[in-house]
């Protein structure tokens, strides 16, 4: 394919930057990946990966072996730079842009007139303008193009999903679009940078508000003694209703964070988005209270906790509500049997004498209470006849 980019640099080689770097490299672009983590650099240069994502290892391996991808600690000259660094929040749910600022300052010395700079990190509205202020005052094209890939399906979605490309000028949007068209098969839709920033925040807030609705329904149904799973199944038979699924809370590093960037920017008018965050953040405490209520009536109970990851069929435990609940129970010295088929060992915080990692069968044999926290496919195959005798708190409706 003909395109004007021979050499592209990707700053930040995490869950978004590394797949982006690898896919560009396998499309004939020379890619220099930059990261501050020496371990990540060394791993990638050996053709291996330091994160977990299906099939990414093979793609990185082939990109590195072909000589089209290398990882370095210090930025070097390129025609385009893609910044994919974290944007967490700090105290008071205020966005922390320090990683973007550091990335901008690190590339500043190697930038040349005519370079294209793209920010991919999820960011509050106005960040791309701030980025321009942190860069040298030379002729640069600057654009914002948020990632939208689903962890676990990144390599499929990075190619197939439509992309929103927001330029500080129409020319920068057009140039960024040309770059993404090297590997994106979805449509690349151009707009201005502020709208593109808000689009990303809106997508994740939409999902958060909808999950909060489902979580609120689950708590209402508990009070009214109604099965929430049946309720949602029935309501969803209406042609214009599509309610999501309740759970023990919202985990991961995007949906529980991004809505706060909207709330921080326009606090007086983001009431619904803020309340949704509070509802979802309160759900792990609600589940804990349910567990403690059941334990009150038991003597030296053993509690089987099914699942630790932040969602089904993955091994990612970052910001996991399931982990938060199990850690709380562990702190209260409850005897725990933890089943997590996607992990080989317990996370450090759970390596305690009264917490044991077990198989599903072992947990079923000796548990006095089952708390289902993640809807892993493997759990739906548990023999229902074994369950009948044991009390269950099923936060995901697997046994409903
Ligand atoms: N969850 C529920 N009920 C549901 C759906 C999800 O409780 O019905 C929970 C999950 O269990 C999990 C959390 O929500 O704890 C988030 O999971 P998710 O699958 O909704 O999303 P993520 O965080 O894996 O990825 C999201 C995606 N955004 C949208 O679907 C709008 C992805 O496309 C984004 O690229 C990603 O955030 C990101 O990086 O921003």
Short mmCIF file of C-alpha atoms and ligand atoms in Angstrom, two decimals:
data_model
loop_
_atom_site.label_atom_id
_atom_site.label_comp_id
_atom_site.label_asym_id
_atom_site.label_seq_id
_atom_site.Cartn_x
_atom_site.Cartn_y
_atom_site.Cartn_z
CA UNK A 1 0.00 0.00 0.00
CA UNK A 2 1.26 3.53 -0.83
CA UNK A 3 1.46 5.93 2.11
CA UNK A 4 3.83 8.72 3.10
CA UNK A 5 5.02 7.28 6.44
CA UNK A 6 8.32 5.41 6.37
CA UNK A 7 9.18 5.72 10.05
CA UNK A 8 6.78 6.07 12.98
CA UNK A 9 7.53 6.26 16.68
CA UNK A 10 5.12 4.97 19.33
CA UNK A 11 5.58 6.43 22.81
CA UNK A 12 4.35 4.06 25.54
CA UNK A 13 4.45 0.30 24.83
CA UNK A 14 1.53 -0.90 26.96
CA UNK A 15 -1.83 -2.44 26.07
CA UNK A 16 -2.46 0.09 23.29
CA UNK A 17 0.98 1.26 22.19
CA UNK A 18 2.50 -2.19 21.71
CA UNK A 19 -0.26 -3.61 19.46
CA UNK A 20 -0.27 -0.35 17.48
CA UNK A 21 3.51 -0.48 17.04
CA UNK A 22 3.44 -4.15 16.04
CA UNK A 23 0.63 -3.80 13.53
CA UNK A 24 2.26 -0.79 11.85
CA UNK A 25 5.53 -2.74 11.65
CA UNK A 26 3.80 -5.67 9.99
CA UNK A 27 2.41 -3.24 7.38
CA UNK A 28 5.80 -2.15 6.10
CA UNK A 29 6.43 0.84 8.39
CA UNK A 30 9.69 1.09 10.32
CA UNK A 31 8.57 1.49 13.94
CA UNK A 32 10.54 2.71 16.93
CA UNK A 33 8.75 1.99 20.18
CA UNK A 34 9.74 4.06 23.20
CA UNK A 35 9.10 3.24 26.84
CA UNK A 36 10.57 4.21 30.21
CA UNK A 37 10.36 0.60 31.42
CA UNK A 38 13.70 -1.14 30.73
CA UNK A 39 12.18 -4.59 31.33
CA UNK A 40 9.52 -3.91 28.64
CA UNK A 41 12.19 -2.72 26.18
CA UNK A 42 14.39 -5.79 26.73
CA UNK A 43 11.44 -8.19 26.49
CA UNK A 44 10.15 -6.66 23.24
CA UNK A 45 13.60 -6.61 21.65
CA UNK A 46 13.78 -10.37 22.27
CA UNK A 47 10.53 -10.69 20.29
CA UNK A 48 8.46 -11.33 23.43
CA UNK A 49 5.75 -9.40 25.27
CA UNK A 50 5.42 -8.13 28.85
CA UNK A 51 1.60 -7.90 28.84
CA UNK A 52 -1.17 -10.45 28.31
CA UNK A 53 -3.15 -10.28 25.07
CA UNK A 54 -4.07 -13.18 22.78
CA UNK A 55 -1.89 -13.51 19.63
CA UNK A 56 0.06 -10.32 20.33
CA UNK A 57 3.22 -12.33 21.12
CA UNK A 58 3.34 -13.82 17.62
CA UNK A 59 2.83 -10.45 15.96
CA UNK A 60 5.51 -8.74 18.07
CA UNK A 61 7.86 -11.65 17.45
CA UNK A 62 7.50 -11.41 13.68
CA UNK A 63 7.74 -7.58 13.70
CA UNK A 64 10.96 -7.63 15.76
CA UNK A 65 12.55 -10.51 13.80
CA UNK A 66 11.85 -8.75 10.48
CA UNK A 67 13.77 -5.72 11.79
CA UNK A 68 10.75 -3.41 11.37
CA UNK A 69 10.12 -2.96 15.12
CA UNK A 70 12.63 -2.07 17.80
CA UNK A 71 12.15 -0.76 21.31
CA UNK A 72 14.29 1.98 22.87
CA UNK A 73 14.42 4.06 26.03
CA UNK A 74 15.26 7.36 24.32
CA UNK A 75 13.16 8.83 21.47
CA UNK A 76 14.72 9.26 18.05
CA UNK A 77 13.69 11.12 14.88
CA UNK A 78 10.62 9.90 12.95
CA UNK A 79 7.96 11.30 10.63
CA UNK A 80 5.07 10.62 12.99
CA UNK A 81 4.77 10.07 16.75
CA UNK A 82 1.87 8.26 18.44
CA UNK A 83 1.55 8.89 22.18
CA UNK A 84 -0.16 6.05 24.08
CA UNK A 85 0.67 6.60 27.76
CA UNK A 86 -1.60 6.19 30.82
CA UNK A 87 -3.93 8.95 32.06
CA UNK A 88 -4.98 7.87 35.55
CA UNK A 89 -6.76 10.13 38.00
CA UNK A 90 -5.29 11.58 41.16
CA UNK A 91 -6.89 12.75 44.41
CA UNK A 92 -10.47 14.02 44.02
CA UNK A 93 -10.86 12.19 40.67
CA UNK A 94 -8.76 14.84 38.92
CA UNK A 95 -7.09 13.70 35.67
CA UNK A 96 -3.35 13.18 35.89
CA UNK A 97 -1.77 14.38 32.63
CA UNK A 98 1.80 14.08 33.86
CA UNK A 99 2.57 11.04 31.64
CA UNK A 100 1.43 12.94 28.52
CA UNK A 101 3.47 15.97 29.54
CA UNK A 102 6.54 13.78 30.15
CA UNK A 103 6.06 12.04 26.77
CA UNK A 104 5.78 15.43 25.01
CA UNK A 105 8.93 16.71 26.69
CA UNK A 106 10.82 13.52 25.86
CA UNK A 107 10.12 13.78 22.11
CA UNK A 108 10.55 17.58 21.92
CA UNK A 109 14.34 17.47 21.24
CA UNK A 110 13.98 15.17 18.19
CA UNK A 111 10.96 16.83 16.53
CA UNK A 112 11.31 18.46 13.12
CA UNK A 113 8.99 20.74 11.12
CA UNK A 114 6.34 18.71 9.28
CA UNK A 115 6.14 15.94 11.91
CA UNK A 116 2.74 14.50 12.78
CA UNK A 117 1.96 14.00 16.50
CA UNK A 118 -1.04 11.89 17.50
CA UNK A 119 -2.35 11.49 21.04
CA UNK A 120 -4.20 8.21 21.67
CA UNK A 121 -4.40 8.25 25.48
CA UNK A 122 -7.92 8.72 26.89
CA UNK A 123 -7.89 12.39 27.89
CA UNK A 124 -10.09 15.19 29.18
CA UNK A 125 -11.39 17.70 26.64
CA UNK A 126 -8.67 20.25 25.85
CA UNK A 127 -5.69 17.93 26.39
CA UNK A 128 -4.57 17.97 22.74
CA UNK A 129 -4.38 21.78 22.95
CA UNK A 130 -2.30 21.41 26.13
CA UNK A 131 -0.08 18.90 24.32
CA UNK A 132 0.55 21.50 21.61
CA UNK A 133 1.70 23.92 24.34
CA UNK A 134 4.17 21.33 25.67
CA UNK A 135 5.70 20.79 22.21
CA UNK A 136 8.21 23.11 20.47
CA UNK A 137 6.69 26.01 18.49
CA UNK A 138 7.60 24.65 15.05
CA UNK A 139 5.33 23.61 12.17
CA UNK A 140 3.75 20.39 13.54
CA UNK A 141 0.47 18.61 12.72
CA UNK A 142 -1.24 17.53 15.94
CA UNK A 143 -4.26 15.23 16.26
CA UNK A 144 -6.22 13.19 18.79
CA UNK A 145 -7.27 9.65 17.89
CA UNK A 146 -8.59 7.61 20.83
CA UNK A 147 -8.14 3.87 21.05
CA UNK A 148 -11.41 1.90 21.40
CA UNK A 149 -10.24 -1.72 21.51
CA UNK A 150 -11.64 -4.31 23.89
CA UNK A 151 -8.96 -6.07 25.98
CA UNK A 152 -8.84 -9.72 24.92
CA UNK A 153 -9.85 -8.83 21.33
CA UNK A 154 -7.35 -6.07 20.62
CA UNK A 155 -5.85 -7.44 17.41
CA UNK A 156 -9.26 -7.92 15.84
CA UNK A 157 -10.70 -4.59 16.98
CA UNK A 158 -7.62 -2.48 16.21
CA UNK A 159 -8.13 -3.38 12.54
CA UNK A 160 -11.92 -3.67 12.30
CA UNK A 161 -13.24 -0.81 14.47
CA UNK A 162 -14.03 2.62 13.03
CA UNK A 163 -11.69 5.35 14.27
CA UNK A 164 -12.46 8.92 15.25
CA UNK A 165 -9.64 11.24 14.21
CA UNK A 166 -9.71 14.77 15.60
CA UNK A 167 -7.23 17.31 14.32
CA UNK A 168 -6.17 20.63 15.82
CA UNK A 169 -6.50 21.65 12.15
CA UNK A 170 -8.32 19.88 9.28
CA UNK A 171 -4.92 19.18 7.70
CA UNK A 172 -3.63 17.38 10.80
CA UNK A 173 -6.82 15.27 10.93
CA UNK A 174 -6.34 14.29 7.28
CA UNK A 175 -2.70 13.33 7.84
CA UNK A 176 -3.58 11.26 10.93
CA UNK A 177 -6.33 9.55 8.94
CA UNK A 178 -3.74 8.60 6.27
CA UNK A 179 -1.61 7.01 8.96
CA UNK A 180 -4.45 4.92 10.45
CA UNK A 181 -5.58 3.82 7.01
CA UNK A 182 -2.33 1.86 6.79
CA UNK A 183 -3.90 -0.85 8.99
CA UNK A 184 -7.49 0.13 9.88
CA UNK A 185 -10.19 -1.57 7.81
CA UNK A 186 -13.02 0.29 9.60
CA UNK A 187 -13.88 3.84 8.63
CA UNK A 188 -11.68 6.75 9.83
CA UNK A 189 -14.02 9.65 10.65
CA UNK A 190 -12.43 13.09 10.92
CA UNK A 191 -13.47 15.86 13.32
CA UNK A 192 -11.80 18.41 15.61
CA UNK A 193 -9.65 17.34 18.56
CA UNK A 194 -12.10 18.43 21.32
CA UNK A 195 -14.98 16.44 19.79
CA UNK A 196 -12.73 13.38 19.40
CA UNK A 197 -11.64 13.66 23.07
CA UNK A 198 -15.27 13.89 24.19
CA UNK A 199 -16.29 10.99 21.92
CA UNK A 200 -13.98 8.60 23.74
CA UNK A 201 -15.18 9.75 27.17
CA UNK A 202 -18.79 9.52 26.00
CA UNK A 203 -18.45 5.91 24.81
CA UNK A 204 -17.18 4.69 28.16
CA UNK A 205 -19.59 6.88 30.17
CA UNK A 206 -22.49 5.52 28.12
CA UNK A 207 -21.48 2.00 29.14
CA UNK A 208 -20.93 3.02 32.78
CA UNK A 209 -24.36 4.69 33.05
CA UNK A 210 -26.02 1.65 31.52
CA UNK A 211 -24.21 -0.77 33.85
CA UNK A 212 -25.19 1.47 36.80
CA UNK A 213 -28.83 1.16 35.73
CA UNK A 214 -28.50 -2.64 35.78
CA UNK A 215 -26.69 -2.56 39.15
CA UNK A 216 -29.34 -0.30 40.65
CA UNK A 217 -32.06 -2.62 39.37
CA UNK A 218 -30.32 -5.57 41.05
CA UNK A 219 -30.43 -3.79 44.43
CA UNK A 220 -34.08 -2.74 43.96
CA UNK A 221 -34.97 -6.31 43.04
CA UNK A 222 -33.27 -7.64 46.18
CA UNK A 223 -35.55 -5.40 48.26
CA UNK A 224 -38.66 -6.37 46.32
CA UNK A 225 -37.76 -10.08 46.20
CA UNK A 226 -37.70 -10.26 42.39
CA UNK A 227 -35.18 -12.20 40.31
CA UNK A 228 -33.30 -9.41 38.48
CA UNK A 229 -31.99 -11.74 35.74
CA UNK A 230 -35.47 -12.84 34.81
CA UNK A 231 -36.66 -9.23 35.00
CA UNK A 232 -33.95 -8.01 32.60
CA UNK A 233 -34.50 -10.93 30.24
CA UNK A 234 -38.19 -10.10 30.05
CA UNK A 235 -37.79 -6.30 29.79
CA UNK A 236 -35.23 -6.81 26.99
CA UNK A 237 -37.92 -8.48 24.91
CA UNK A 238 -39.30 -4.98 24.32
CA UNK A 239 -38.02 -3.84 20.89
CA UNK A 240 -36.45 -0.64 22.25
CA UNK A 241 -35.06 -1.87 25.60
CA UNK A 242 -31.58 -3.33 25.99
CA UNK A 243 -30.50 -3.44 29.64
CA UNK A 244 -26.94 -4.57 30.45
CA UNK A 245 -26.03 -7.06 33.18
CA UNK A 246 -25.57 -6.34 36.90
CA UNK A 247 -22.35 -7.44 38.54
CA UNK A 248 -20.23 -6.93 41.67
CA UNK A 249 -19.10 -3.49 40.38
CA UNK A 250 -17.28 -2.03 37.39
CA UNK A 251 -13.61 -2.87 36.97
CA UNK A 252 -10.84 -2.33 34.47
CA UNK A 253 -8.88 0.82 33.88
CA UNK A 254 -11.20 2.70 31.53
CA UNK A 255 -14.89 2.61 32.33
CA UNK A 256 -14.37 3.30 36.04
CA UNK A 257 -12.01 6.21 35.27
CA UNK A 258 -13.08 8.04 32.11
CA UNK A 259 -16.49 9.34 33.27
CA UNK A 260 -14.69 11.28 36.01
CA UNK A 261 -12.90 13.28 33.29
CA UNK A 262 -16.29 14.55 32.11
CA UNK A 263 -17.46 15.24 35.67
CA UNK A 264 -14.25 17.14 36.40
CA UNK A 265 -14.66 19.31 33.29
CA UNK A 266 -18.34 20.18 33.74
CA UNK A 267 -19.30 19.29 37.34
CA UNK A 268 -22.55 21.26 37.53
CA UNK A 269 -24.17 19.53 34.58
CA UNK A 270 -22.79 15.96 34.80
CA UNK A 271 -25.14 14.77 37.55
CA UNK A 272 -26.23 11.53 35.92
CA UNK A 273 -22.69 10.50 34.93
CA UNK A 274 -21.42 11.21 38.46
CA UNK A 275 -24.27 9.32 40.13
CA UNK A 276 -23.68 6.32 37.83
CA UNK A 277 -20.04 6.23 38.96
CA UNK A 278 -21.14 6.34 42.60
CA UNK A 279 -23.70 3.55 42.09
CA UNK A 280 -21.11 1.31 40.39
CA UNK A 281 -18.42 2.10 42.98
CA UNK A 282 -20.85 1.25 45.79
CA UNK A 283 -21.67 -2.20 44.41
CA UNK A 284 -18.67 -4.12 45.87
CA UNK A 285 -19.62 -2.79 49.35
CA UNK A 286 -23.20 -3.88 48.81
CA UNK A 287 -22.04 -7.41 47.90
CA UNK A 288 -19.74 -7.50 50.94
CA UNK A 289 -22.64 -6.55 53.21
CA UNK A 290 -24.69 -9.41 51.69
CA UNK A 291 -21.85 -11.87 52.37
CA UNK A 292 -21.38 -10.69 55.96
CA UNK A 293 -25.11 -10.96 56.63
CA UNK A 294 -25.01 -14.63 55.54
CA UNK A 295 -21.86 -15.34 57.56
CA UNK A 296 -23.44 -14.03 60.78
CA UNK A 297 -25.48 -17.22 61.02
CA UNK A 298 -22.54 -19.60 60.38
CA UNK A 299 -19.87 -21.03 62.65
CA UNK A 300 -16.30 -21.12 61.24
CA UNK A 301 -17.57 -20.98 57.67
CA UNK A 302 -15.51 -21.67 54.56
CA UNK A 303 -16.41 -19.30 51.73
CA UNK A 304 -15.76 -20.23 48.10
CA UNK A 305 -15.07 -17.14 45.99
CA UNK A 306 -15.48 -17.86 42.28
CA UNK A 307 -13.41 -15.50 40.15
CA UNK A 308 -10.95 -12.66 40.76
CA UNK A 309 -10.53 -10.97 37.35
CA UNK A 310 -12.32 -7.75 36.42
CA UNK A 311 -14.47 -9.49 33.83
CA UNK A 312 -15.19 -12.88 32.28
CA UNK A 313 -12.63 -15.16 30.62
CA UNK A 314 -9.55 -12.98 31.10
CA UNK A 315 -6.73 -13.03 33.65
CA UNK A 316 -6.59 -9.26 34.24
CA UNK A 317 -7.16 -8.42 37.91
CA UNK A 318 -6.37 -4.71 37.72
CA UNK A 319 -9.12 -2.59 39.34
CA UNK A 320 -11.19 -5.74 39.80
CA UNK A 321 -14.28 -5.46 42.03
CA UNK A 322 -14.07 -9.24 42.58
CA UNK A 323 -10.54 -8.88 43.94
CA UNK A 324 -11.62 -5.93 46.11
CA UNK A 325 -14.38 -8.06 47.69
CA UNK A 326 -12.11 -11.08 48.28
CA UNK A 327 -9.37 -8.87 49.78
CA UNK A 328 -11.89 -7.39 52.22
CA UNK A 329 -13.05 -10.83 53.32
CA UNK A 330 -9.43 -11.98 53.67
CA UNK A 331 -8.67 -8.98 55.91
CA UNK A 332 -11.54 -10.01 58.15
CA UNK A 333 -9.89 -13.43 58.56
CA UNK A 334 -12.70 -15.35 56.82
CA UNK A 335 -11.53 -18.81 55.60
CA UNK A 336 -11.50 -18.49 51.81
CA UNK A 337 -11.31 -20.99 48.94
CA UNK A 338 -10.49 -18.94 45.86
CA UNK A 339 -11.18 -20.36 42.40
CA UNK A 340 -9.66 -18.46 39.48
CA UNK A 341 -9.07 -20.75 36.49
CA UNK A 342 -7.20 -17.97 34.64
CA UNK A 343 -4.45 -17.55 37.28
CA UNK A 344 -1.80 -20.01 38.44
CA UNK A 345 -1.13 -18.37 41.79
CA UNK A 346 -2.93 -16.02 44.11
CA UNK A 347 -2.06 -12.33 43.93
CA UNK A 348 0.37 -11.26 46.71
CA UNK A 349 -2.37 -9.52 48.73
CA UNK A 350 -4.14 -12.87 49.10
CA UNK A 351 -1.14 -15.02 49.97
CA UNK A 352 -2.32 -15.62 53.54
CA UNK A 353 -2.67 -18.76 55.68
CA UNK A 354 -6.49 -18.66 55.67
CA UNK A 355 -6.78 -18.10 51.88
CA UNK A 356 -6.37 -21.12 49.63
CA UNK A 357 -6.45 -21.36 45.86
CA UNK A 358 -8.48 -24.43 44.87
CA UNK A 359 -10.14 -26.16 41.96
CA UNK A 360 -13.86 -25.75 41.35
CA UNK A 361 -14.53 -29.31 42.57
CA UNK A 362 -12.59 -28.90 45.82
CA UNK A 363 -14.38 -25.62 46.55
CA UNK A 364 -17.79 -27.21 45.93
CA UNK A 365 -16.97 -30.08 48.28
CA UNK A 366 -16.03 -28.04 51.33
CA UNK A 367 -17.67 -24.59 50.99
CA UNK A 368 -20.40 -23.40 53.35
CA UNK A 369 -21.15 -20.39 51.15
CA UNK A 370 -20.45 -19.70 47.46
CA UNK A 371 -19.88 -16.16 46.24
CA UNK A 372 -19.80 -16.02 42.46
CA UNK A 373 -17.95 -12.89 41.38
CA UNK A 374 -16.96 -13.42 37.73
CA UNK A 375 -19.01 -15.06 34.98
CA UNK A 376 -16.15 -17.15 33.55
CA UNK A 377 -17.48 -19.66 31.02
CA UNK A 378 -15.97 -22.48 33.13
CA UNK A 379 -18.30 -21.64 36.04
CA UNK A 380 -21.42 -22.09 33.96
CA UNK A 381 -20.51 -25.81 33.64
CA UNK A 382 -20.58 -26.43 37.40
CA UNK A 383 -22.86 -29.38 38.24
CA UNK A 384 -26.11 -27.78 39.52
CA UNK A 385 -26.88 -30.78 41.75
CA UNK A 386 -23.77 -29.93 43.81
CA UNK A 387 -25.02 -26.39 44.31
CA UNK A 388 -28.43 -27.15 45.68
CA UNK A 389 -27.26 -27.70 49.24
CA UNK A 390 -24.93 -24.68 49.49
CA UNK A 391 -26.12 -21.08 49.94
CA UNK A 392 -25.04 -18.88 47.00
CA UNK A 393 -24.56 -15.20 46.39
CA UNK A 394 -24.49 -15.02 42.61
CA UNK A 395 -23.46 -11.48 41.60
CA UNK A 396 -23.48 -12.26 37.85
CA UNK A 397 -26.55 -14.43 37.43
CA UNK A 398 -24.59 -17.49 36.24
CA UNK A 399 -26.79 -19.88 38.24
CA UNK A 400 -29.97 -17.83 37.90
N1 LIG B 1 -19.74 -5.02 33.10
C1 LIG B 1 -20.90 -5.29 33.81
N2 LIG B 1 -22.07 -5.51 33.12
C2 LIG B 1 -22.11 -5.47 31.75
C3 LIG B 1 -20.94 -5.17 31.04
C4 LIG B 1 -19.77 -4.96 31.73
O1 LIG B 1 -20.90 -5.35 35.06
O2 LIG B 1 -23.21 -5.71 31.22
C5 LIG B 1 -18.47 -4.78 33.82
C6 LIG B 1 -17.39 -5.82 33.50
O3 LIG B 1 -17.56 -6.97 34.26
C7 LIG B 1 -16.13 -5.04 33.86
C8 LIG B 1 -16.50 -3.60 33.47
O4 LIG B 1 -17.91 -3.56 33.38
O5 LIG B 1 -15.87 -5.10 35.25
C9 LIG B 1 -15.88 -3.13 32.16
O6 LIG B 1 -15.92 -4.16 31.18
P1 LIG B 1 -16.28 -3.88 29.64
O7 LIG B 1 -16.25 -5.17 28.93
O8 LIG B 1 -17.55 -3.11 29.57
O9 LIG B 1 -15.16 -2.88 29.14
P2 LIG B 1 -13.54 -2.80 29.15
O10 LIG B 1 -13.14 -1.95 30.31
O11 LIG B 1 -12.89 -4.12 29.01
O12 LIG B 1 -13.30 -1.99 27.75
C10 LIG B 1 -13.98 -0.75 27.55
C11 LIG B 1 -14.61 -0.78 26.12
N3 LIG B 1 -15.53 0.35 26.00
C12 LIG B 1 -16.81 0.21 25.57
O13 LIG B 1 -17.29 -0.88 25.33
C13 LIG B 1 -17.61 1.45 25.38
C14 LIG B 1 -13.52 -0.75 25.07
O14 LIG B 1 -14.08 -0.65 23.76
C15 LIG B 1 -12.58 0.45 25.31
O15 LIG B 1 -11.54 0.52 24.34
C16 LIG B 1 -11.95 0.27 26.67
O16 LIG B 1 -13.02 0.30 27.65
C17 LIG B 1 -10.97 1.41 26.89
O17 LIG B 1 -9.75 1.14 26.80
O18 LIG B 1 -11.40 2.56 27.06
#
